[in-house]
Short mmCIF file of C-alpha atoms in Angstrom, two decimals:
data_model
loop_
_atom_site.label_atom_id
_atom_site.label_comp_id
_atom_site.label_asym_id
_atom_site.label_seq_id
_atom_site.Cartn_x
_atom_site.Cartn_y
_atom_site.Cartn_z
CA MET G 1 -38.60 19.89 -5.58
CA ASN G 2 -35.63 20.36 -3.03
CA VAL G 3 -33.89 16.89 -1.75
CA THR G 4 -31.41 16.74 1.07
CA VAL G 5 -27.76 15.50 -0.48
CA LYS G 6 -28.32 12.14 2.48
CA SER G 7 -31.93 11.84 0.75
CA ALA G 8 -30.49 12.13 -2.80
CA VAL G 9 -28.12 9.64 -1.88
CA ARG G 10 -30.47 7.19 -0.35
CA TRP G 11 -32.56 7.38 -3.31
CA LEU G 12 -30.08 7.38 -6.06
CA PHE G 13 -28.72 3.64 -4.48
CA GLY G 14 -32.48 2.36 -3.91
CA LEU G 15 -32.84 2.86 -7.46
CA TRP G 16 -29.90 1.42 -8.18
CA ILE G 17 -29.76 3.57 -11.74
CA ALA G 18 -26.69 4.16 -13.05
CA MET G 19 -27.36 8.35 -13.52
CA PRO G 20 -26.18 11.99 -12.19
CA LEU G 21 -26.74 12.28 -9.01
CA LEU G 22 -28.34 15.95 -9.15
CA ILE G 23 -28.34 17.79 -5.89
CA PHE G 24 -30.74 20.46 -5.66
CA ALA G 25 -29.98 22.00 -2.16
CA GLN G 26 -30.54 25.62 -1.82
CA GLN G 27 -28.32 25.76 1.50
CA ARG G 28 -25.39 24.06 2.43
CA ASP G 29 -25.78 20.78 4.17
CA SER G 30 -23.83 20.36 7.20
CA THR G 31 -23.79 16.64 7.43
CA PHE G 32 -22.41 16.94 3.80
CA HIS G 33 -18.64 16.67 4.55
CA LEU G 34 -16.29 18.12 1.48
CA TYR G 35 -12.63 16.61 1.07
CA ILE G 36 -10.77 18.67 -1.52
CA LEU G 37 -7.65 16.09 -3.75
CA MET G 38 -5.13 18.53 -5.17
CA GLY G 39 -1.80 17.77 -6.48
CA GLN G 40 -0.36 15.71 -9.54
CA SER G 41 -0.31 12.58 -11.14
CA ASN G 42 -0.36 9.83 -7.96
CA MET G 43 -3.43 12.37 -6.38
CA ALA G 44 -5.02 12.05 -9.54
CA GLY G 45 -4.28 8.23 -9.76
CA ARG G 46 -2.41 6.06 -12.40
CA GLY G 47 -3.37 2.58 -10.97
CA PRO G 48 -4.30 -0.08 -13.33
CA LEU G 49 -8.39 -0.05 -12.93
CA THR G 50 -8.81 -3.65 -12.62
CA GLU G 51 -12.61 -5.26 -12.34
CA GLU G 52 -11.82 -5.53 -8.17
CA TYR G 53 -11.24 -1.42 -8.09
CA LYS G 54 -13.72 -0.64 -10.77
CA SER G 55 -16.86 -2.22 -8.42
CA ILE G 56 -15.70 -0.48 -4.77
CA SER G 57 -18.27 2.90 -4.06
CA HIS G 58 -19.66 3.53 -0.47
CA GLU G 59 -23.24 4.86 -0.24
CA ARG G 60 -22.10 7.87 1.16
CA VAL G 61 -18.90 8.98 -0.49
CA LEU G 62 -19.83 11.16 -3.76
CA MET G 63 -17.83 12.88 -6.17
CA PHE G 64 -17.60 16.06 -7.59
CA ALA G 65 -17.26 15.15 -11.46
CA LYS G 66 -15.85 17.23 -14.62
CA ASN G 67 -19.07 18.72 -15.04
CA GLN G 68 -19.89 19.86 -11.46
CA GLN G 69 -22.56 17.19 -10.77
CA TRP G 70 -22.31 15.04 -7.32
CA VAL G 71 -22.22 11.57 -8.25
CA PRO G 72 -21.37 8.20 -6.31
CA ALA G 73 -17.88 8.29 -6.16
CA THR G 74 -15.99 5.22 -8.42
CA HIS G 75 -12.32 4.97 -9.76
CA PRO G 76 -11.11 7.02 -11.35
CA LEU G 77 -11.92 10.18 -9.37
CA HIS G 78 -10.36 12.25 -11.85
CA PHE G 79 -10.24 13.59 -15.28
CA ASP G 80 -7.09 15.11 -15.95
CA LYS G 81 -6.21 12.87 -18.20
CA PRO G 82 -8.62 10.37 -19.36
CA LYS G 83 -6.71 8.32 -21.17
CA ALA G 84 -4.17 7.55 -18.25
CA ALA G 85 -6.65 8.25 -14.85
CA GLY G 86 -7.28 5.03 -12.94
CA VAL G 87 -6.75 4.10 -9.06
CA GLY G 88 -5.75 6.49 -6.68
CA PRO G 89 -5.97 7.46 -3.15
CA GLY G 90 -8.83 9.48 -3.04
CA LEU G 91 -11.74 6.84 -2.45
CA SER G 92 -10.03 4.80 -0.17
CA PHE G 93 -9.79 8.24 2.05
CA GLY G 94 -13.45 9.03 1.34
CA ILE G 95 -14.65 5.53 2.40
CA ALA G 96 -12.54 5.72 5.83
CA ILE G 97 -13.32 9.32 6.24
CA ALA G 98 -17.50 7.94 5.87
CA GLU G 99 -16.85 4.78 8.07
CA ALA G 100 -15.43 7.34 10.74
CA TYR G 101 -18.45 9.68 10.35
CA PRO G 102 -21.71 7.75 10.02
CA ASN G 103 -23.82 10.43 10.00
CA ALA G 104 -21.97 12.40 7.54
CA THR G 105 -22.07 11.93 3.72
CA ILE G 106 -18.89 12.67 2.08
CA GLY G 107 -17.95 14.64 -0.94
CA LEU G 108 -14.52 14.21 -2.71
CA VAL G 109 -13.56 17.49 -5.05
CA PRO G 110 -10.88 16.12 -7.21
CA CYS G 111 -8.61 19.11 -8.39
CA ALA G 112 -5.31 17.44 -9.10
CA VAL G 113 -3.69 17.83 -12.24
CA GLY G 114 -0.63 15.17 -13.11
CA GLY G 115 2.73 15.91 -14.71
CA THR G 116 2.63 20.03 -12.63
CA SER G 117 5.20 21.44 -10.27
CA ILE G 118 4.60 23.46 -7.39
CA THR G 119 4.69 26.43 -9.61
CA LYS G 120 2.49 25.62 -11.48
CA TRP G 121 -0.77 25.70 -8.27
CA THR G 122 0.02 29.79 -8.19
CA PRO G 123 -2.70 32.17 -9.05
CA GLY G 124 -3.39 32.44 -12.99
CA THR G 125 -0.70 30.42 -13.99
CA PHE G 126 -1.25 27.89 -17.18
CA ASP G 127 -0.13 24.48 -17.17
CA PRO G 128 0.13 23.86 -21.19
CA PRO G 129 0.33 19.73 -21.43
CA THR G 130 -3.18 19.80 -20.02
CA LYS G 131 -4.30 22.84 -21.03
CA THR G 132 -5.25 24.17 -17.70
CA TYR G 133 -4.56 26.40 -14.67
CA PRO G 134 -4.72 23.97 -12.07
CA TYR G 135 -5.16 26.60 -9.19
CA ASN G 136 -7.72 28.72 -10.61
CA ASP G 137 -9.66 25.93 -11.62
CA ALA G 138 -9.11 23.78 -8.44
CA VAL G 139 -10.37 27.57 -6.43
CA ALA G 140 -13.57 27.80 -9.26
CA ARG G 141 -14.11 23.93 -8.03
CA ILE G 142 -14.15 24.88 -4.50
CA MET G 143 -16.15 27.50 -4.76
CA GLU G 144 -19.18 25.63 -6.69
CA ALA G 145 -18.65 22.68 -4.31
CA MET G 146 -18.91 25.01 -1.15
CA LYS G 147 -22.73 25.99 -1.91
CA TYR G 148 -23.64 22.53 -1.01
CA GLY G 149 -21.57 21.13 1.84
CA VAL G 150 -18.50 22.01 4.19
CA ILE G 151 -15.13 21.70 3.52
CA LYS G 152 -13.27 19.79 6.28
CA GLY G 153 -9.67 19.27 4.81
CA ILE G 154 -7.14 18.80 2.02
CA ILE G 155 -5.23 15.90 1.07
CA TRP G 156 -2.11 16.86 -1.48
CA HIS G 157 0.38 14.76 -3.14
CA GLN G 158 2.97 16.41 -5.74
CA GLY G 159 6.70 17.01 -5.82
CA GLU G 160 7.87 14.43 -8.27
CA GLY G 161 8.40 17.35 -10.43
CA ASP G 162 9.59 19.12 -8.00
CA SER G 163 12.38 16.51 -7.52
CA ASN G 164 15.71 18.24 -7.65
CA PRO G 165 17.97 20.30 -5.46
CA ASP G 166 16.88 23.65 -6.37
CA ALA G 167 12.92 23.44 -6.21
CA ALA G 168 13.28 21.41 -2.83
CA ALA G 169 15.13 23.80 -0.98
CA ARG G 170 12.22 26.14 -1.70
CA TYR G 171 9.60 23.45 -2.04
CA ILE G 172 8.03 23.90 1.83
CA ASP G 173 7.69 28.06 1.45
CA ARG G 174 6.01 27.43 -1.51
CA LEU G 175 3.34 24.48 0.06
CA SER G 176 2.88 27.02 2.71
CA GLU G 177 1.85 29.76 0.71
CA LEU G 178 -0.51 27.40 -1.33
CA ILE G 179 -1.90 26.30 1.92
CA GLN G 180 -2.83 30.09 3.41
CA ARG G 181 -4.08 30.69 0.10
CA ILE G 182 -6.51 27.71 0.08
CA ARG G 183 -7.03 28.48 3.60
CA THR G 184 -7.77 32.16 2.82
CA VAL G 185 -10.70 31.10 -0.21
CA VAL G 186 -12.59 28.12 1.92
CA GLY G 187 -12.32 31.02 4.61
CA ASP G 188 -11.31 28.26 7.41
CA PRO G 189 -7.71 29.50 8.66
CA ASP G 190 -7.35 25.86 10.62
CA LEU G 191 -7.96 24.09 7.89
CA PRO G 192 -6.71 20.53 8.35
CA PHE G 193 -3.77 19.81 5.35
CA VAL G 194 -2.32 16.51 5.19
CA VAL G 195 0.36 15.78 2.76
CA GLY G 196 1.76 12.57 1.65
CA GLU G 197 5.32 11.28 0.81
CA LEU G 198 6.64 10.69 -2.72
CA GLY G 199 7.42 7.06 -3.03
CA ARG G 200 10.29 5.63 -1.64
CA TYR G 201 11.25 3.55 -4.71
CA LYS G 202 13.19 6.31 -6.34
CA GLU G 203 16.60 8.17 -4.94
CA GLN G 204 15.49 11.58 -6.56
CA TYR G 205 12.50 11.65 -4.33
CA ASP G 206 14.34 12.18 -1.36
CA TYR G 207 14.85 15.46 -2.14
CA ILE G 208 11.07 16.12 -1.10
CA ASN G 209 10.95 13.48 1.35
CA LYS G 210 13.63 15.34 3.64
CA GLN G 211 11.75 18.30 3.48
CA LEU G 212 7.92 17.25 4.55
CA PRO G 213 8.92 16.77 7.66
CA THR G 214 9.37 20.76 8.32
CA LEU G 215 5.99 21.91 7.16
CA PRO G 216 3.75 20.86 10.49
CA THR G 217 6.74 22.79 12.30
CA LYS G 218 6.21 26.22 10.13
CA VAL G 219 2.09 25.74 8.92
CA ALA G 220 -0.54 24.54 12.04
CA HIS G 221 -2.73 22.00 11.24
CA THR G 222 -0.98 20.41 8.86
CA ARG G 223 -0.05 16.57 9.26
CA VAL G 224 2.66 14.10 7.13
CA VAL G 225 1.83 10.76 6.34
CA SER G 226 4.21 8.03 5.22
CA SER G 227 4.26 6.17 1.97
CA GLU G 228 6.63 3.20 3.91
CA GLY G 229 6.12 0.09 2.10
CA LEU G 230 4.29 1.50 -0.75
CA TRP G 231 5.34 0.65 -4.15
CA HIS G 232 4.91 1.19 -8.15
CA HIS G 233 2.90 -0.39 -10.90
CA GLY G 234 6.56 -0.89 -13.07
CA ASP G 235 7.21 2.79 -13.99
CA GLY G 236 8.85 3.49 -11.05
CA THR G 237 6.40 6.86 -10.64
CA HIS G 238 3.18 5.64 -10.18
CA PHE G 239 1.69 3.87 -7.20
CA ASP G 240 -0.02 0.48 -8.05
CA SER G 241 -3.56 0.00 -7.10
CA PRO G 242 -3.26 -1.44 -3.83
CA SER G 243 -0.66 0.77 -2.92
CA ALA G 244 -2.76 3.87 -4.02
CA ALA G 245 -5.38 2.44 -2.09
CA GLU G 246 -3.69 2.04 1.47
CA TYR G 247 -2.41 5.37 0.95
CA GLY G 248 -5.68 6.92 1.33
CA ARG G 249 -6.33 4.90 4.30
CA ARG G 250 -3.26 6.51 5.98
CA TYR G 251 -4.31 10.18 4.46
CA ALA G 252 -7.45 9.09 6.55
CA VAL G 253 -5.81 8.11 9.54
CA GLY G 254 -3.93 11.60 9.17
CA MET G 255 -6.73 13.78 8.71
CA LEU G 256 -9.16 11.92 11.51
CA GLN G 257 -5.98 12.80 13.99
CA LEU G 258 -6.00 16.15 12.72
CA GLN G 259 -9.74 16.87 13.54
CA GLY G 260 -9.20 15.00 16.69
CA LYS G 261 -10.59 11.58 15.87
CA GLN G 262 -9.15 8.50 17.54
CA THR G 263 -8.60 5.97 14.81
CA ALA G 264 -8.48 2.23 14.75
CA VAL G 265 -5.43 0.33 14.13
CA ALA G 266 -5.40 -2.92 11.62
CA VAL G 267 -3.73 -5.27 13.89
CA ASP G 268 -4.47 -5.79 17.75
CA THR G 269 -0.85 -4.48 18.89
CA ALA G 270 -1.42 -3.87 22.62
CA GLY G 271 1.43 -4.31 24.36
CA SER G 272 3.83 -4.44 21.93
CA ASP G 273 7.15 -2.40 21.64
CA LYS G 274 8.84 -0.84 18.61
CA ILE G 275 11.69 -2.15 17.08
CA TYR G 276 14.23 -0.41 15.65
CA LEU G 277 17.27 -1.21 13.26
CA SER G 278 21.04 -0.57 15.27
CA GLN G 279 22.69 2.37 13.39
CA LYS G 280 25.28 -0.61 12.08
CA GLU G 281 22.28 -1.97 10.46
CA GLN G 282 21.19 0.96 9.14
CA ALA G 283 24.47 1.36 7.50
CA GLU G 284 24.66 -1.84 6.06
CA GLY G 285 21.22 -1.00 4.15
CA TRP G 286 18.60 -3.13 6.39
CA GLU G 287 14.86 -2.43 6.25
CA LEU G 288 12.37 -3.63 8.55
CA LEU G 289 9.55 -5.37 6.87
CA PHE G 290 7.74 -5.62 10.60
CA ASP G 291 8.05 -2.72 13.14
CA GLY G 292 7.01 -4.82 16.02
CA ARG G 293 3.54 -3.32 15.53
CA ASP G 294 2.17 -1.88 12.49
CA PRO G 295 2.37 -5.14 9.77
CA ALA G 296 -0.04 -3.55 7.69
CA ILE G 297 3.12 -1.08 6.57
CA ARG G 298 4.93 -3.45 4.50
CA TRP G 299 2.23 -6.24 3.98
CA GLN G 300 -1.23 -6.85 2.71
CA SER G 301 -3.05 -9.89 2.14
CA VAL G 302 -2.96 -11.99 -1.07
CA ARG G 303 -6.36 -11.65 -1.64
CA GLY G 304 -6.48 -7.80 -0.87
CA ASP G 305 -4.88 -4.34 -0.46
CA ARG G 306 -5.69 -4.36 3.43
CA PHE G 307 -3.94 -6.59 6.03
CA PRO G 308 -6.10 -9.21 7.17
CA SER G 309 -8.75 -8.59 9.82
CA ALA G 310 -8.10 -12.19 11.33
CA GLY G 311 -5.61 -14.89 11.47
CA TRP G 312 -2.81 -13.08 12.17
CA VAL G 313 -2.09 -11.24 15.58
CA VAL G 314 0.75 -8.81 16.81
CA GLU G 315 1.63 -10.18 20.46
CA ASP G 316 4.60 -8.88 22.10
CA GLY G 317 6.44 -7.19 19.11
CA VAL G 318 5.98 -10.98 17.51
CA LEU G 319 3.74 -11.22 14.19
CA THR G 320 1.40 -14.22 15.21
CA LEU G 321 -0.25 -16.63 12.96
CA LEU G 322 -3.07 -18.47 14.77
CA PRO G 323 -3.83 -22.01 13.63
CA GLY G 324 -7.46 -22.59 12.47
CA ARG G 325 -8.17 -18.94 11.65
CA LYS G 326 -8.17 -18.98 7.73
CA GLY G 327 -6.32 -15.08 7.52
CA GLY G 328 -4.51 -16.27 4.32
CA ASP G 329 -0.67 -15.70 3.13
CA ILE G 330 0.61 -12.30 3.52
CA ILE G 331 2.39 -10.15 0.68
CA THR G 332 4.89 -7.36 0.84
CA ARG G 333 3.37 -4.42 -0.91
CA GLU G 334 6.47 -3.88 -1.97
CA GLN G 335 8.49 -6.47 -4.69
CA PHE G 336 12.24 -7.10 -4.49
CA SER G 337 14.93 -7.85 -7.17
CA ASP G 338 18.48 -8.88 -5.71
CA PHE G 339 18.14 -8.98 -2.13
CA GLU G 340 18.91 -10.25 1.35
CA LEU G 341 16.28 -11.52 3.64
CA VAL G 342 16.41 -12.23 7.05
CA LEU G 343 13.71 -13.20 10.40
CA ASP G 344 13.30 -15.30 13.06
CA PHE G 345 10.66 -17.79 13.11
CA LYS G 346 9.05 -20.34 15.66
CA LEU G 347 6.56 -23.40 14.86
CA ALA G 348 3.68 -24.87 16.87
CA ASP G 349 3.57 -28.44 17.21
CA SER G 350 3.74 -30.37 13.65
CA ALA G 351 3.06 -26.67 11.62
CA ASN G 352 3.53 -25.86 8.15
CA THR G 353 4.53 -22.81 6.51
CA GLY G 354 6.73 -20.69 4.29
CA ILE G 355 8.36 -17.75 3.09
CA LYS G 356 8.17 -17.75 -0.62
CA TYR G 357 10.09 -15.08 -2.83
CA PHE G 358 9.99 -13.38 -6.44
CA VAL G 359 6.49 -13.86 -5.78
CA ALA G 360 4.55 -12.82 -9.09
CA PRO G 361 1.90 -14.05 -11.48
CA LEU G 362 2.07 -16.54 -13.10
CA GLU G 363 -0.13 -18.55 -15.80
CA ASN G 364 -1.53 -22.18 -16.04
CA GLY G 365 -2.46 -24.09 -18.86
CA LYS G 366 -6.08 -23.48 -18.22
CA GLY G 367 -5.66 -19.52 -18.82
CA GLU G 368 -6.00 -18.74 -15.09
CA VAL G 369 -3.25 -16.45 -13.04
CA THR G 370 -2.16 -17.24 -9.42
CA LEU G 371 0.83 -15.68 -7.45
CA ASN G 372 3.41 -17.70 -6.85
CA GLY G 373 7.45 -18.14 -6.57
CA PRO G 374 10.01 -20.34 -4.89
CA GLU G 375 9.67 -21.28 -1.20
CA TYR G 376 11.68 -21.57 1.84
CA GLN G 377 9.97 -24.51 3.72
CA LEU G 378 9.26 -23.73 6.90
CA ILE G 379 7.79 -27.34 8.81
CA ASP G 380 8.23 -29.10 11.98
CA ASP G 381 11.13 -31.42 11.12
CA PHE G 382 10.37 -33.57 14.13
CA ARG G 383 6.54 -33.96 14.28
CA HIS G 384 4.64 -33.38 11.01
CA GLU G 385 3.94 -36.51 9.26
CA SER G 386 5.22 -35.73 5.96
CA VAL G 387 8.81 -35.14 6.89
CA LYS G 388 9.41 -36.64 10.64
CA SER G 389 12.28 -39.34 10.61
CA GLY G 390 13.67 -37.99 8.17
CA LYS G 391 10.87 -38.39 5.05
CA SER G 392 10.78 -35.94 1.87
CA PRO G 393 13.93 -34.31 2.38
CA LYS G 394 12.93 -32.14 -0.22
CA THR G 395 10.14 -30.60 1.74
CA SER G 396 11.77 -30.27 4.96
CA THR G 397 12.56 -26.54 7.04
CA ALA G 398 15.15 -24.80 4.54
CA SER G 399 14.16 -26.68 1.44
CA LEU G 400 13.40 -25.20 -1.69
CA TYR G 401 10.19 -26.60 -1.66
CA LEU G 402 10.01 -30.03 -4.23
CA LEU G 403 13.00 -28.41 -5.58
CA TYR G 404 16.29 -28.70 -3.54
CA ARG G 405 16.56 -30.73 -0.37
CA PRO G 406 18.97 -28.73 2.70
CA LYS G 407 22.13 -30.22 3.23
CA ARG G 408 21.11 -30.84 6.75
CA LYS G 409 18.51 -30.97 9.21
CA ILE G 410 19.89 -28.17 11.90
CA LEU G 411 15.78 -27.20 12.86
CA LYS G 412 15.95 -25.99 16.48
CA ASP G 413 12.80 -27.64 18.17
CA GLY G 414 9.96 -25.48 19.87
CA ALA G 415 12.52 -22.72 19.60
CA TRP G 416 13.61 -19.20 17.57
CA ASN G 417 15.35 -20.20 15.00
CA GLU G 418 16.78 -17.70 11.80
CA ALA G 419 16.08 -18.17 8.11
CA ARG G 420 18.33 -15.87 5.66
CA ILE G 421 17.90 -16.00 2.11
CA VAL G 422 19.85 -14.37 -0.21
CA ALA G 423 19.26 -13.68 -3.82
CA LYS G 424 21.91 -12.10 -6.43
CA GLY G 425 21.02 -12.50 -9.89
CA LYS G 426 19.84 -15.95 -10.64
CA HIS G 427 22.09 -17.29 -7.74
CA VAL G 428 20.04 -18.25 -4.14
CA GLU G 429 21.10 -19.52 -1.28
CA HIS G 430 19.07 -20.63 1.77
CA TRP G 431 20.90 -20.30 5.45
CA LEU G 432 19.19 -21.57 8.63
CA ASN G 433 20.97 -20.44 12.10
CA GLY G 434 23.78 -19.53 10.15
CA LYS G 435 24.84 -22.62 8.68
CA LYS G 436 23.89 -22.93 4.48
CA MET G 437 21.65 -25.13 3.37
CA LEU G 438 21.57 -24.86 -0.30
CA GLU G 439 22.27 -22.78 -3.29
CA TYR G 440 20.97 -23.35 -7.08
CA GLU G 441 20.58 -21.27 -10.32
CA ARG G 442 17.45 -19.85 -11.00
CA GLY G 443 16.32 -20.38 -14.95
CA SER G 444 19.22 -22.98 -14.98
CA PRO G 445 19.07 -26.11 -16.88
CA GLU G 446 18.99 -28.24 -13.66
CA PHE G 447 16.50 -25.85 -11.87
CA ARG G 448 14.32 -26.24 -14.78
CA LYS G 449 14.32 -29.69 -15.25
CA ARG G 450 13.88 -30.33 -11.63
CA VAL G 451 10.28 -27.55 -12.24
CA SER G 452 9.09 -30.22 -15.01
CA GLY G 453 9.08 -33.04 -12.56
CA THR G 454 6.83 -31.75 -9.99
CA LYS G 455 3.55 -29.53 -10.22
CA PHE G 456 4.89 -25.95 -11.25
CA ASN G 457 5.51 -27.24 -14.59
CA GLU G 458 1.51 -26.94 -14.81
CA TYR G 459 2.66 -23.42 -15.44
CA ARG G 460 3.06 -21.51 -19.05
CA THR G 461 5.21 -18.90 -17.26
CA PRO G 462 8.43 -19.97 -15.89
CA TYR G 463 8.12 -20.64 -12.31
CA GLY G 464 10.50 -19.33 -9.94
CA GLU G 465 12.30 -17.29 -13.00
CA ALA G 466 10.61 -13.47 -12.26
CA ALA G 467 13.06 -10.69 -12.22
CA PHE G 468 11.22 -9.11 -9.04
CA GLY G 469 8.56 -10.18 -6.84
CA HIS G 470 6.56 -9.92 -3.46
CA ILE G 471 7.82 -11.55 -0.49
CA LEU G 472 4.97 -13.79 1.10
CA LEU G 473 4.62 -15.48 4.00
CA GLN G 474 2.16 -18.76 4.14
CA ASP G 475 -0.89 -19.65 6.01
CA HIS G 476 -1.69 -23.15 6.35
CA GLN G 477 -3.54 -22.64 9.42
CA ASP G 478 -1.13 -23.62 11.47
CA GLY G 479 0.52 -21.74 14.48
CA ALA G 480 3.83 -19.91 13.53
CA TYR G 481 5.45 -16.71 15.24
CA PHE G 482 8.24 -14.25 13.24
CA LYS G 483 9.95 -11.53 14.43
CA ASN G 484 13.09 -9.39 13.62
CA ILE G 485 12.03 -9.50 9.64
CA LYS G 486 14.29 -7.17 7.58
CA ILE G 487 15.44 -7.15 4.23
CA ARG G 488 18.45 -5.49 2.18
CA ARG G 489 18.79 -4.61 -1.25
CA LEU G 490 21.84 -5.64 -3.00
CA ASP G 491 21.11 -3.43 -6.11
#
C-alpha cells in the first residue's frame, strides 16, 4: 500500500502509536523538504536531555533514523555516540523551518560525528574512535534520503577539532571543497549551506571564528550564523540545551534568508537603532548584553529557551517591561563569574523590579529546585508603599535585597539612573549613579548570618554563593525601562 509522506505523518500522530514510520512512496514527494545536519559533536547535540526537551516534537518534522526509517523527530536526533547524544540544534531548526513552510513536511537527516576534524570529512577517510567513515556514511544516507524528498539545504557546525593556527589557516579552503562535493552529490550547485560559529566561550575557538566570515565571499549561497550569547553546559565545549535550541532557530533564520524567505523577529524592534560600543569600551573588554534591537541574542525567558513573546518590547533602543503583561523574568543565556555589569534604568510610577546575579539552581527544603541569586533592588523609593518615607531600607533601590541597605538614597525620580555591580571573587559592590552604595563578601560569616534571618534560609544550597551564574531582570508586572546594558569579565 503506497502512502504519501504527509498522510503517513497524519496517520502516525492520529493513532499516537510509538512505532517507526515507514515511508512507501515510490517517487520523491516535492512537499517533503530534506535538510542535512553535518559536523561534529555540537551539531550532533550534547545538551542535557531533560524531560522538557524529551517531549518536544512537531507533527510535520521527521528524522531519518539510524536504520534509515523515517520517524517523528525527537531529541536526540543523532546516534554517533549514543551514550553522549543529547539536545542539539537540529530539532528546533526543523520546527522553525516547518513553521515557515506550512504546506511542507520537513525531514532531518542527521550525519554529524562527534570529535571529527574537517579532514575526516573527505572521501574514504576513516574515524577510528567512532569506527565510521564520516563523509562516505553521510553521502550514503543523503542518497537514500533523496529517494523520498528534495534536499533543500545543509547546516554545518564543526571546527573545535581544527582550532589551532595551522588547521584554521586551511579551514575555509577545506570547507569550500566539502561544500562543492556535497552539492555535486545532491545535484544542486546552489544548495544553501549554513555554517555556525563555534562557541565564544573558549579563546582557542577564535582561530576558526575569525576565518568563517570569509566563507560567503568565496562560496555562493552560504551564510554564517552567530553564536553570540550562547553558553556551554559546564564542560567549556558543548552548548547547553537552551543554547543549542536557540542556535537551531538562528540556523533556520540563515537558511530562510538564503531561500529568500522573510524571517520574523522575536520582539518588535520598529524604529530602534542598533547600539555599538566605542573603541575605548571595546579595548576595556566591555560587551553589550543588549544591542538596542534584538534582546533574544543574549537573553531568554527564565521559563524556557526563547525570549518572552509578551511583556517585553523594544522601543527606540530601550528594553521596555510593560506593566501587567506577565512576560516573566529574563536571564542571560551566558553565565558569569567575576564581572562588572552596568546598565541604565528608569522606573514607572511605584514600580518594583530588580537585577539578580550569580543566578543558579538552588534546592529548597522540599527538594524543589529554582533559579535564584542575590538581588540589586530597583524600586520607586518615592512612591512604592513598602519603601517611601525611608521605610524598609534593605529593600530600597541599590540594596542587596533583604540583606544590606544602601548608604543613602540617591535615586533620581522619574529619570534615568545608572546601576553598577562589581563582583570579584567573593567581594561584591553595588553602585548607583557613580556612588558606591554598599559592599559585602559572599559566603562570609556575616553574610550567612544575614541570610539565616530571611526567607533565603530555606535553601539547602547556600544562597548567593554560586561560583558563576546568570544575570536576571525581574518582572514584577510593573513598568520599567533598561538600556546601555553592558558587562565585562574581570578574569
